[in-house]
Coordinates of C-alpha atoms and ligand atoms in Angstrom, one line a residue:
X1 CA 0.0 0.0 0.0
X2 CA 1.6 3.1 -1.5
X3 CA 0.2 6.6 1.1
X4 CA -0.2 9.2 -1.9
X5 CA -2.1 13.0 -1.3
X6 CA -3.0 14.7 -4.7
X7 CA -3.0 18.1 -6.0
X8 CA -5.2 18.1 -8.7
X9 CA -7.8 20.6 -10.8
X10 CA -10.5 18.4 -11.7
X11 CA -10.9 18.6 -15.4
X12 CA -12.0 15.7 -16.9
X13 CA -8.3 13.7 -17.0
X14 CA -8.0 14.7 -13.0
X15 CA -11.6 13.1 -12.7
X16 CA -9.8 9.4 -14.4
X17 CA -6.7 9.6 -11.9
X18 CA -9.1 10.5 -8.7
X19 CA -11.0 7.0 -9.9
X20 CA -7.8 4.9 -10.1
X21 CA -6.4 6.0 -7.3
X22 CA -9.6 6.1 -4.9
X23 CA -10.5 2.4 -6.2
X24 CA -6.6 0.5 -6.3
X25 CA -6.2 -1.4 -3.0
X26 CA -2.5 -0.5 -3.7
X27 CA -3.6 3.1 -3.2
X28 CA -4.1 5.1 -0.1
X29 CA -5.1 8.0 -0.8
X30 CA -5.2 10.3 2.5
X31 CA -5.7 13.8 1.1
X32 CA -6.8 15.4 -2.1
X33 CA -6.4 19.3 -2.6
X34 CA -7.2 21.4 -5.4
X35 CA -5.9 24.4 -7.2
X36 CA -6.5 26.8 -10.1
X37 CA -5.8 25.4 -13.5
X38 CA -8.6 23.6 -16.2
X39 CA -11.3 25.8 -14.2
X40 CA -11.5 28.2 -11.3
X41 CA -10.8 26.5 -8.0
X42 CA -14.0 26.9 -6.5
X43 CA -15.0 24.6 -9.8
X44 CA -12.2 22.1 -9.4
X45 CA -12.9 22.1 -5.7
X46 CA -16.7 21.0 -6.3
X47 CA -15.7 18.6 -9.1
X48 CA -13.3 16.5 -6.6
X49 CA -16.3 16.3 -4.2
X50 CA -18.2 15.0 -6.5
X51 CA -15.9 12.2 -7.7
X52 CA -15.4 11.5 -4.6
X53 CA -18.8 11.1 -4.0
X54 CA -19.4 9.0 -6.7
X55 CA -17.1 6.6 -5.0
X56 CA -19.0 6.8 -1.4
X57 CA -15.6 7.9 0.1
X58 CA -17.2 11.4 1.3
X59 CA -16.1 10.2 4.9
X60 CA -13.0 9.0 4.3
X61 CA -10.8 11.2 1.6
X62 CA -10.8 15.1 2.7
X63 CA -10.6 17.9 0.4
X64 CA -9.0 20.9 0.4
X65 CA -9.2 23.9 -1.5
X66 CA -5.8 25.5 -2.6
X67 CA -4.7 28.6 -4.8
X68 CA -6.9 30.9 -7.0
X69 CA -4.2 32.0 -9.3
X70 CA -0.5 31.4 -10.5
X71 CA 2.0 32.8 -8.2
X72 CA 2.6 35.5 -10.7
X73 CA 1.0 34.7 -14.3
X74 CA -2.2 36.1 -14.7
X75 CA -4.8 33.4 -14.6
X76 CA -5.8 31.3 -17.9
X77 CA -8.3 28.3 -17.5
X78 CA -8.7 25.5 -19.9
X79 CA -12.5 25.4 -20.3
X80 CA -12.6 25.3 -23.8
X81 CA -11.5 21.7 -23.0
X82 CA -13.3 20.7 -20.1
X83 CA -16.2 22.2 -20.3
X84 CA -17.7 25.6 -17.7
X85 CA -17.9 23.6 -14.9
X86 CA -14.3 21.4 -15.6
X87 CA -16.1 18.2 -16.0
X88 CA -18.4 18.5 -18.7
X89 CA -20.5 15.2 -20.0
X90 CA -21.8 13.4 -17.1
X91 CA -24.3 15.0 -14.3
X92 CA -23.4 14.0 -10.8
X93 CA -26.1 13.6 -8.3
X94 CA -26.2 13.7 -4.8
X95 CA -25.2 16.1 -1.7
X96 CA -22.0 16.8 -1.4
X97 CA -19.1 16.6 1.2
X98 CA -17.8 19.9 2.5
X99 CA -14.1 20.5 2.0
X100 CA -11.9 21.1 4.8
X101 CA -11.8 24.2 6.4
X102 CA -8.2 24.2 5.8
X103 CA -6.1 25.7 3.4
X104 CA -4.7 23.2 0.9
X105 CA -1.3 24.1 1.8
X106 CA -2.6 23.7 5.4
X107 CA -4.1 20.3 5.3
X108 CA -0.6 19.1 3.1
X109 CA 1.6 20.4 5.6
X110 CA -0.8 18.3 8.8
X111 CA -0.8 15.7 6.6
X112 CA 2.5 14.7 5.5
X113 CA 3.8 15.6 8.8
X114 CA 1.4 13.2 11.0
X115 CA 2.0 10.3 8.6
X116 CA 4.0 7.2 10.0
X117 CA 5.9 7.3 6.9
X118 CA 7.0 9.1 3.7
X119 CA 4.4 10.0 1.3
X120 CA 4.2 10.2 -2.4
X121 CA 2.6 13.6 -3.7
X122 CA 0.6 13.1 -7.3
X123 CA 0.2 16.6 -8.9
X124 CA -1.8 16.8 -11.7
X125 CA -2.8 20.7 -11.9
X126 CA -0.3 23.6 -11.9
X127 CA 2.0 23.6 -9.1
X128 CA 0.9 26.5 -7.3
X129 CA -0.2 24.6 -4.1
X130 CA 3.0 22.8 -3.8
X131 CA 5.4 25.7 -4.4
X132 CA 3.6 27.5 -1.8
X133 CA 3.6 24.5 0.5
X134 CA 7.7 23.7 0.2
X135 CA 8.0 28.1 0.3
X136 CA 5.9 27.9 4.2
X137 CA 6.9 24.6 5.5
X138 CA 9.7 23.2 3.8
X139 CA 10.3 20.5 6.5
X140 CA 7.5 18.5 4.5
X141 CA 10.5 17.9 1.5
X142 CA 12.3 15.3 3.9
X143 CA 8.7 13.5 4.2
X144 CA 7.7 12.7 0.6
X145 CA 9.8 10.3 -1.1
X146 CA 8.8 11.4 -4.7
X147 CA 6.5 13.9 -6.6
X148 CA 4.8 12.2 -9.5
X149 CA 3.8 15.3 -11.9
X150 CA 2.2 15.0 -14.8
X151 CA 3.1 17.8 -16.8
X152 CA 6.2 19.4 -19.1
X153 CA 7.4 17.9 -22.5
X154 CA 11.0 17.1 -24.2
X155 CA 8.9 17.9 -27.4
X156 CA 5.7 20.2 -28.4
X157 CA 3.8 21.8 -26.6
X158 CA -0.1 21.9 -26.0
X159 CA -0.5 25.4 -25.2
X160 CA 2.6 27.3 -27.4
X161 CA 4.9 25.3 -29.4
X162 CA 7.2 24.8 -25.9
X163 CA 4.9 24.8 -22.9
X164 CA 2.4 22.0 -21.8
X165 CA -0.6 23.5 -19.7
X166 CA 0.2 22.8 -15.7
X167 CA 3.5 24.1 -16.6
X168 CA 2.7 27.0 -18.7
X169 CA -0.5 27.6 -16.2
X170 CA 2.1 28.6 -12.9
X171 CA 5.9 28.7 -14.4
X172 CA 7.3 30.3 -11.5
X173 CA 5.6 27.3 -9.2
X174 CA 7.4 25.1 -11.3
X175 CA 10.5 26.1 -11.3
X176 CA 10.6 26.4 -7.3
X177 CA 9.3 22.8 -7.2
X178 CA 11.9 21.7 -9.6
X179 CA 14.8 23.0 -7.3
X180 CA 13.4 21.8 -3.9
X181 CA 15.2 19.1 -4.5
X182 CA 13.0 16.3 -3.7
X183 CA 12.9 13.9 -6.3
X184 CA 10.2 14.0 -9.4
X185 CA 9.0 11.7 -11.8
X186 CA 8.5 13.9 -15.2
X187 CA 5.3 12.4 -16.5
X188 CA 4.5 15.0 -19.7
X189 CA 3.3 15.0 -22.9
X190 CA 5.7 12.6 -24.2
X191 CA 4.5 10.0 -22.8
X192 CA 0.6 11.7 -22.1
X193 CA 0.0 12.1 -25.8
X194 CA 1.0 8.5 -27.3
X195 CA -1.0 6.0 -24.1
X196 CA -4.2 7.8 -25.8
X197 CA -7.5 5.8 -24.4
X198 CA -9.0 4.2 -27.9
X199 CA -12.3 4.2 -29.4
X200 CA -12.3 0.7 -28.8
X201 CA -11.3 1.4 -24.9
X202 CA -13.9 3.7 -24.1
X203 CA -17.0 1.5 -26.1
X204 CA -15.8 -1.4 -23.8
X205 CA -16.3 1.0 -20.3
X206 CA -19.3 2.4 -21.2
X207 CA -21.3 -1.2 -20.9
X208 CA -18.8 -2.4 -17.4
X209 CA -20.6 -0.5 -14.6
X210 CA -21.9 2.9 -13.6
X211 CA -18.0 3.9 -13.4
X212 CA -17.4 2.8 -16.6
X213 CA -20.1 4.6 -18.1
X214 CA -19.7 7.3 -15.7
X215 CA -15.8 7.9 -17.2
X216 CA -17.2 7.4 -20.7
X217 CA -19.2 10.5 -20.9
X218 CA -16.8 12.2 -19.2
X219 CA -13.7 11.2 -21.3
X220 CA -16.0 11.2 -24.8
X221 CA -16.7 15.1 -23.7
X222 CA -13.0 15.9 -23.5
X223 CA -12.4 18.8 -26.0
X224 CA -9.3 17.2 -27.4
X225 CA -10.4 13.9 -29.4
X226 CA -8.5 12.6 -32.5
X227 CA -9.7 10.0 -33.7
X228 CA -6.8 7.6 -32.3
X229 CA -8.5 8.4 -28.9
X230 CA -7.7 10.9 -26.4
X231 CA -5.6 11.7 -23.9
X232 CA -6.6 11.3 -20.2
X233 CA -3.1 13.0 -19.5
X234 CA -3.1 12.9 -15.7
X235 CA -4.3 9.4 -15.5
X236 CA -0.5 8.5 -16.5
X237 CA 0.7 9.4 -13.3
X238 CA -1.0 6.5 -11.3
X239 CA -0.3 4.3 -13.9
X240 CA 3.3 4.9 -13.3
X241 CA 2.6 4.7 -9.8
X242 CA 1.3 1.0 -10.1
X243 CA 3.2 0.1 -12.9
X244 CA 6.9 2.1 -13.5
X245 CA 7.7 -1.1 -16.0
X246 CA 5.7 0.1 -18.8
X247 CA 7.7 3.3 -18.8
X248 CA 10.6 4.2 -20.0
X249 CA 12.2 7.1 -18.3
X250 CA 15.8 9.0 -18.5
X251 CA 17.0 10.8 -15.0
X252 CA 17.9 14.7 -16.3
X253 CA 18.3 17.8 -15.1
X254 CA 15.0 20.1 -16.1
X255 CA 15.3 24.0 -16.2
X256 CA 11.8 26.1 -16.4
X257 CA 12.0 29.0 -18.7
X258 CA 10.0 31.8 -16.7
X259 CA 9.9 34.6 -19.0
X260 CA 9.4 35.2 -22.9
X261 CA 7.5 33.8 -25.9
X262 CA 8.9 30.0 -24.2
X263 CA 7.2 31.1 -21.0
X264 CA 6.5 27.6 -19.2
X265 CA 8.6 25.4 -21.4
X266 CA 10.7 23.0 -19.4
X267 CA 14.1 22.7 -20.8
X268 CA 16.3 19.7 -20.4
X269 CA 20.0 19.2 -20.3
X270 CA 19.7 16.6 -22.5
X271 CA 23.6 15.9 -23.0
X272 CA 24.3 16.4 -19.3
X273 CA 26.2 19.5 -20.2
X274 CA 25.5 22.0 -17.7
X275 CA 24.9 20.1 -14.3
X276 CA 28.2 18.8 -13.2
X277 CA 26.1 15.4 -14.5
X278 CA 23.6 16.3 -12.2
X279 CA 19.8 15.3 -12.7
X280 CA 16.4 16.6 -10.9
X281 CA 14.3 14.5 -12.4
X282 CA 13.6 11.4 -13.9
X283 CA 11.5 11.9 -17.1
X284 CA 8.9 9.3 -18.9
X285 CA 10.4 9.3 -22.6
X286 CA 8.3 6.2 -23.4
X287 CA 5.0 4.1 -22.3
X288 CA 3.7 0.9 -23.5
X289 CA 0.4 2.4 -24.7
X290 CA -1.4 -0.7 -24.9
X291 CA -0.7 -1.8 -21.6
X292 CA -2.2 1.4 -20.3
X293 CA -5.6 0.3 -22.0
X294 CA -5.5 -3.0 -21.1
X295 CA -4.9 -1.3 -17.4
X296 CA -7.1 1.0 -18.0
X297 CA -10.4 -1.2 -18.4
X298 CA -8.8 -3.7 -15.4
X299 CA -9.2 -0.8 -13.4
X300 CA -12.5 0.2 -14.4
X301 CA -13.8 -3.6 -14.6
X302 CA -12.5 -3.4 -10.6
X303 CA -14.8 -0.4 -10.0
X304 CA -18.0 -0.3 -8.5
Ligands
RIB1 O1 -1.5 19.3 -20.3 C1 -2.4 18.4 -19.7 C2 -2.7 18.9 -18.3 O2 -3.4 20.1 -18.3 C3 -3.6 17.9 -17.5 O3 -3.3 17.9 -16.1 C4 -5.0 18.5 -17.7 O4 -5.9 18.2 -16.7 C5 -4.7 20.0 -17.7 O5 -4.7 20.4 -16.4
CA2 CA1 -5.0 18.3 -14.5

């Protein structure tokens, strides 16, 4: 059993990792906080609740709200993808949970401190909430054995030519979380844009269970379909969590470019140049993208 918190911004690809990770055994998931990023966070906030929900774990998994805005960039959501509300396609039902009264930077802090052992923080939103948490309490670094981020690219970009969103969305948040010095797993659009969920994938959930149908609409709704599939980007990150052999990953030093028409783009030392051979990170290059639909529906199949 792996204790994991996530920082997320529920958005429709948020909404597939919060499912895989709320219904793994493998998975404990002990806190989920939310930030700025697809939608505002009093949207994201609401859309974790309700996945939660879903799941009947309203008791058991806390939420709490994070940051409104980047650290500095002025605030641009991805709603044209996700929908107004971030998780546009399937209707939730039900009352929902309240969040903590906490701070998300509050409720990581409490968290990671009280737990008999080091966690694993999944971010899958900009990384506003967790450069503001290592900025106040940076005794949490020694207490987290990894962050797995999905987010960055060695290659194109989704939102210029050079930055991917969560990156692009809070630059400055990135680059303080890539020099705290606690060790992250790099999973970007290298790896996010080829394990794309198929057609075939997402007619086979539809008919498993109200989870499967429930991530159908929701995935089918995503505003960036091709007609290989789609990307359910932040999904990747539990996948490596559970499954590290279907990636292939190269440990390298990654810069973020804060300024300029790059703004957001994550630069890598590819030759090991500039470092003294020193790396920060340890990038997915490569994912077996059939084994992540074969996981995929597994998982789903396991869900209730
Ligand atoms: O670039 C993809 C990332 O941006 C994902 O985390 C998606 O949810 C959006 O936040
Ligand atoms: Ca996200």
């Amino acid at each position: 059993m792996t204790k994991i918190l996530m920082d997320t911004d529920p958005g429709i690809d948020d909404a597939a990792a919060l499912a895989l990770a709320i219904n793994n055994p493998e998975v404990d998931l002990e806190l989920v906080t939310t930030v700025a990023g697809n939608v505002t966070v009093d949207k994201t906030t609401i859309n974790a609740l309700k996945i939660i929900n879903f799941f009947g774990k309203g008791n058991e998994i806390p939420v709490a709200a994070g940051a409104e805005q980047p650290l500095i960039k002025p605030f641009e959501d991805a709603a044209r993808i996700h929908g107004a509300s971030g998780m546009r396609g399937y209707d939730f039902v039900g009352d929902l949970p309240k969040p903590l009264p906490e701070t998300a930077v509050q409720a990581m802090h409490r968290v990671i401190m009280a737990s008999d052992e080091p966690m694993t923080l999944v971010a899958t939103g900009s990384y506003t909430n967790v450069a503001l948490l290592f900025s106040e309490y940076p005794e949490v670094k020694s207490k987290l054995t990894r962050i797995i981020a999905m987010g960055g690219t060695l290659g194109r970009g989704n939102m210029t030519s050079a930055a991917e969103f969560n990156v692009f969305t809070d630059p400055d948040a990135a680059k303080i979380m890539y020099q705290s010095g606690v060790p992250i797993v790099m999973v970007g659009l290298d790896v996010t844009m080829k394990a794309l969920v198929t057609p075939e994938t997402l007619a086979e959930i539809e008919t498993m269970n109200r989870s499967g149908k429930m991530l159908h609409d929701l995935i089918t709704s995503d505003g960036d379909q091709s007609e290989a599939g789609v990307s359910i980007h932040d999904a990747n990150t539990i996948f490596y969590l559970l499954h590290p052999e279907f990636m292939t990953t190269k440990k390298l030093w990654i810069d973020i470019q804060t300024e300029g028409p790059a703004n957001g783009e994550t630069v890598a030392d590819i030759r090991g140049a500039y470092h003294d051979g020193k790396t920060n990170a340890e990038v997915c290059v490569d994912i077996d993208a059939e084994a992540f639909n074969e996981w995929f529906k597994a998982e789903v199949q396991n869900m209730k």
